[in-house]
XYZ file of C-alpha atoms in Angstrom:
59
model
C 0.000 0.000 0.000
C 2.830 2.527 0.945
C 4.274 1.633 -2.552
C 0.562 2.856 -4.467
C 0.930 5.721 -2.411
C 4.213 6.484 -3.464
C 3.716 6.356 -6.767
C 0.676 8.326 -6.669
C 2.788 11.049 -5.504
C 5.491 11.033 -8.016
C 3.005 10.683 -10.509
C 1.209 13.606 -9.776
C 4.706 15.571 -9.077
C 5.525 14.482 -13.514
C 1.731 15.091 -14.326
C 2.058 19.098 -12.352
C 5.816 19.074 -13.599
C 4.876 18.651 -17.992
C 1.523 21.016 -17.263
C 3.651 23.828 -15.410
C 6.799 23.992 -16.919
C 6.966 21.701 -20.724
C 3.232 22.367 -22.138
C 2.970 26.357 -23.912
C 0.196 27.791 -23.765
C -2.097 28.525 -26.215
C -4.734 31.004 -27.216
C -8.246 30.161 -27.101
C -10.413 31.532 -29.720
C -12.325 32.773 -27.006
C -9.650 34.811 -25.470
C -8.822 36.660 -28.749
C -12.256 37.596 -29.071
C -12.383 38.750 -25.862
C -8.843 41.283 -26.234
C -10.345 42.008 -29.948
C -13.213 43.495 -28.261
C -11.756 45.752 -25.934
C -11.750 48.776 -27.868
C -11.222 52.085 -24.912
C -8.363 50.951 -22.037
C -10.157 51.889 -18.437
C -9.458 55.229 -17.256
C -7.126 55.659 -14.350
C -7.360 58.596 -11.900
C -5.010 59.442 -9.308
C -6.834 60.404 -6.113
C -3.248 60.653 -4.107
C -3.669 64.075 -3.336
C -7.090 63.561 -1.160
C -5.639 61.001 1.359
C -5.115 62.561 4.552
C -1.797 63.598 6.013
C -0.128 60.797 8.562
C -1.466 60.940 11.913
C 1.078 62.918 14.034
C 2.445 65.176 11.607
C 1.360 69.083 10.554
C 0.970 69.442 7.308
């Protein structure tokens, strides 16, 4: 039984091994549909000047 175990375990380690580090990734059709339809990026505003001093000091 320890030996099923066992190789359970380095099994899974090869299987996590190939999908992490040997298989590339490839794009779905579904993806570049999805980036093809962003057409505007998302607007960014900096609200840095509205936080409130530190607590302790006087400006």
């Amino acid at each position: 039984m320890p030996y099923l175990f066992g190789g359970l375990v380095v099994l899974n380690a090869i299987t996590l091994g190939y999908y992490l580090f040997l298989q590339q990734p490839s794009t779905t059709q579904t993806l570049k549909s999805a980036q093809e339809s962003i057409a505007q990026p998302l607007e960014f505003t900096n609200s840095a000047q509205y936080i409130p001093p530190v607590i302790g000091t006087r400006d």
